[in-house]
Amino acid sequence: MHKIGPDLYAYISDNDASANSTFLVGDQGILVVDTGLNAEEGRKLLAEIRKVSQAPVRWIVNTHYHPDHRGGNSVVGPDSIIISSEFTRSHAERPAKENSVDETVGPNGLVLYLGEHEVRIYHPGPAHTQGDLVVYFPDEQTIATGDLFLTNSCPAMDDGDMENWIAALDQMLALPVEHVVPGHFELATKSELQRFRNYLADLRDQVARMYQQGMPLAQIQASLRLDAYKNFRQYPNYEATFKDNAAAYYQQLEKRKGPSR
Ligand SMILES: [Zn+2]
C-alpha cells in the first residue's frame, strides 16, 4: 500500500494476476477503484483499507469487466454503489440484490465530491475493452488507469481500439499527473506512461505500414523492431506479447477494411 495524498492510497497487488486498486477515504465513506481477482484478493485489499479507516466502502469503480478488476466487489463493498460503464455493466453479472444500486458513466463523465476531494471518472471510448473507465484525482494529481496502462509491460488486448487507446493515453499525458496507478504492476509516473504510449504508437506505425504493403501477419510479427521496449514483461499465456499485440491491431485493421481486401 502506498500513501499518495492525505486520504488517497494505491494498493499494488502482490499477485500479478490480480489488479491494483486505488482508494480515497472520506469521512462519510470510502471510494475504491477496482477490487482484485476474487474474494481472497478482496479480503487482502479490505484488510489494508481497514488499517487506515473504518468508514464504509460506499462506492466501487470497476474500470472494466475483466474479473481481475472486480472479483473482490462483494467482499470489499457488499452494499456499495457500483460505478462502471454501460458496456461493463452489461458484461458483468452481479448477484441480484434488492437493495443494489449501480451507476453508469456516460460520455460526459461523472464528477464525485468526497468531502473536499474531487474525483473525475470518464470513459475515453474503446481502448483496452469497449468500455473502460479512467479515474482522475485532480487534487492529488493522480490517475488510476485500469488496464489502459501497465508499468513496463505489454498489455493484453481485448476487443478494443488501438488508435483510440493511444489517443486516451495522450489525453492522460496532457493532464497534470504526478502519480499513475496502473492496472497491474508497480506504481508509476508520467515517464513510464509516456513510454508505454510510445510502445503502442511504434507498434501501430510498424504494423500499419507493413499491412499497407500487403504483408501477412506472420511476416509482420517477424519483422517488428521493438528493441527499445525489450525490458517490457511479455506474457504469452495472457496473449500479452509484442506479437500478440501486433495480431490484435492487425485484426482491427482487417475488420475496418472489411472482407474485400
Ligand atoms: Zn483487463
PDB file of N, CA and C and ligand atoms in Angstrom, residues 19 63-69 128-129 132 146-148 150 156-158 165 183-184, ligand 1:
ATOM      1  N   ALA A  19      -5.657  -7.348 -10.141  1.00  0.00           N
ATOM      2  CA  ALA A  19      -5.418  -5.935 -10.469  1.00  0.00           C
ATOM      3  C   ALA A  19      -5.052  -5.105  -9.240  1.00  0.00           C
ATOM      4  N   THR A  63     -13.104  -0.430 -13.425  1.00  0.00           N
ATOM      5  CA  THR A  63     -12.597   0.217 -14.645  1.00  0.00           C
ATOM      6  C   THR A  63     -13.019  -0.517 -15.913  1.00  0.00           C
ATOM      7  N   HIS A  64     -13.202  -1.847 -15.808  1.00  0.00           N
ATOM      8  CA  HIS A  64     -13.732  -2.608 -16.937  1.00  0.00           C
ATOM      9  C   HIS A  64     -14.198  -3.972 -16.448  1.00  0.00           C
ATOM     10  N   TYR A  65     -14.684  -4.801 -17.358  1.00  0.00           N
ATOM     11  CA  TYR A  65     -15.396  -6.010 -16.928  1.00  0.00           C
ATOM     12  C   TYR A  65     -14.501  -7.185 -16.569  1.00  0.00           C
ATOM     13  N   HIS A  66     -13.218  -7.149 -16.894  1.00  0.00           N
ATOM     14  CA  HIS A  66     -12.357  -8.303 -16.619  1.00  0.00           C
ATOM     15  C   HIS A  66     -12.381  -8.661 -15.128  1.00  0.00           C
ATOM     16  N   PRO A  67     -12.516  -9.957 -14.835  1.00  0.00           N
ATOM     17  CA  PRO A  67     -12.737 -10.407 -13.451  1.00  0.00           C
ATOM     18  C   PRO A  67     -11.644  -9.985 -12.473  1.00  0.00           C
ATOM     19  N   ASP A  68     -10.421  -9.828 -12.967  1.00  0.00           N
ATOM     20  CA  ASP A  68      -9.336  -9.463 -12.038  1.00  0.00           C
ATOM     21  C   ASP A  68      -9.470  -8.031 -11.503  1.00  0.00           C
ATOM     22  N   HIS A  69     -10.446  -7.283 -12.021  1.00  0.00           N
ATOM     23  CA  HIS A  69     -10.672  -5.905 -11.559  1.00  0.00           C
ATOM     24  C   HIS A  69     -11.922  -5.761 -10.707  1.00  0.00           C
ATOM     25  N   HIS A 128      -8.706  -0.558 -24.255  1.00  0.00           N
ATOM     26  CA  HIS A 128      -8.358  -1.934 -23.861  1.00  0.00           C
ATOM     27  C   HIS A 128      -9.577  -2.836 -24.064  1.00  0.00           C
ATOM     28  N   THR A 129     -10.739  -2.364 -23.668  1.00  0.00           N
ATOM     29  CA  THR A 129     -12.014  -3.020 -23.991  1.00  0.00           C
ATOM     30  C   THR A 129     -12.918  -1.956 -24.637  1.00  0.00           C
ATOM     31  N   ASP A 132     -13.925   1.007 -21.053  1.00  0.00           N
ATOM     32  CA  ASP A 132     -13.000   1.298 -19.952  1.00  0.00           C
ATOM     33  C   ASP A 132     -13.353   2.619 -19.270  1.00  0.00           C
ATOM     34  N   GLY A 146      -6.769   1.741 -14.841  1.00  0.00           N
ATOM     35  CA  GLY A 146      -7.227   0.411 -15.239  1.00  0.00           C
ATOM     36  C   GLY A 146      -6.186  -0.197 -16.168  1.00  0.00           C
ATOM     37  N   ASP A 147      -6.593  -1.082 -17.051  1.00  0.00           N
ATOM     38  CA  ASP A 147      -5.630  -1.752 -17.928  1.00  0.00           C
ATOM     39  C   ASP A 147      -5.271  -0.941 -19.171  1.00  0.00           C
ATOM     40  N   LEU A 148      -5.627   0.356 -19.185  1.00  0.00           N
ATOM     41  CA  LEU A 148      -5.144   1.213 -20.271  1.00  0.00           C
ATOM     42  C   LEU A 148      -3.637   1.431 -20.159  1.00  0.00           C
ATOM     43  N   LEU A 150      -0.077  -0.487 -18.195  1.00  0.00           N
ATOM     44  CA  LEU A 150       0.608  -1.417 -17.303  1.00  0.00           C
ATOM     45  C   LEU A 150       2.065  -0.983 -17.256  1.00  0.00           C
ATOM     46  N   ALA A 156      -2.586  -6.950 -22.430  1.00  0.00           N
ATOM     47  CA  ALA A 156      -3.476  -7.848 -23.167  1.00  0.00           C
ATOM     48  C   ALA A 156      -4.463  -6.952 -23.911  1.00  0.00           C
ATOM     49  N   MET A 157      -4.888  -7.389 -25.072  1.00  0.00           N
ATOM     50  CA  MET A 157      -5.828  -6.580 -25.855  1.00  0.00           C
ATOM     51  C   MET A 157      -7.108  -7.356 -26.062  1.00  0.00           C
ATOM     52  N   ASP A 158      -8.165  -6.804 -25.557  1.00  0.00           N
ATOM     53  CA  ASP A 158      -9.489  -7.374 -25.751  1.00  0.00           C
ATOM     54  C   ASP A 158     -10.047  -6.784 -27.050  1.00  0.00           C
ATOM     55  N   TRP A 165      -7.057   4.042 -28.114  1.00  0.00           N
ATOM     56  CA  TRP A 165      -6.283   3.762 -26.895  1.00  0.00           C
ATOM     57  C   TRP A 165      -5.111   4.749 -26.792  1.00  0.00           C
ATOM     58  N   GLY A 183      -3.030  -0.661 -14.046  1.00  0.00           N
ATOM     59  CA  GLY A 183      -3.894  -1.808 -13.813  1.00  0.00           C
ATOM     60  C   GLY A 183      -3.163  -2.935 -13.111  1.00  0.00           C
ATOM     61  N   HIS A 184      -1.893  -3.100 -13.467  1.00  0.00           N
ATOM     62  CA  HIS A 184      -1.051  -4.125 -12.844  1.00  0.00           C
ATOM     63  C   HIS A 184       0.377  -3.576 -12.685  1.00  0.00           C
TER      64      HIS A 184
HETATM   65 ZN    ZN B   1      -8.192  -6.059 -18.408  1.00  0.00          ZN
END
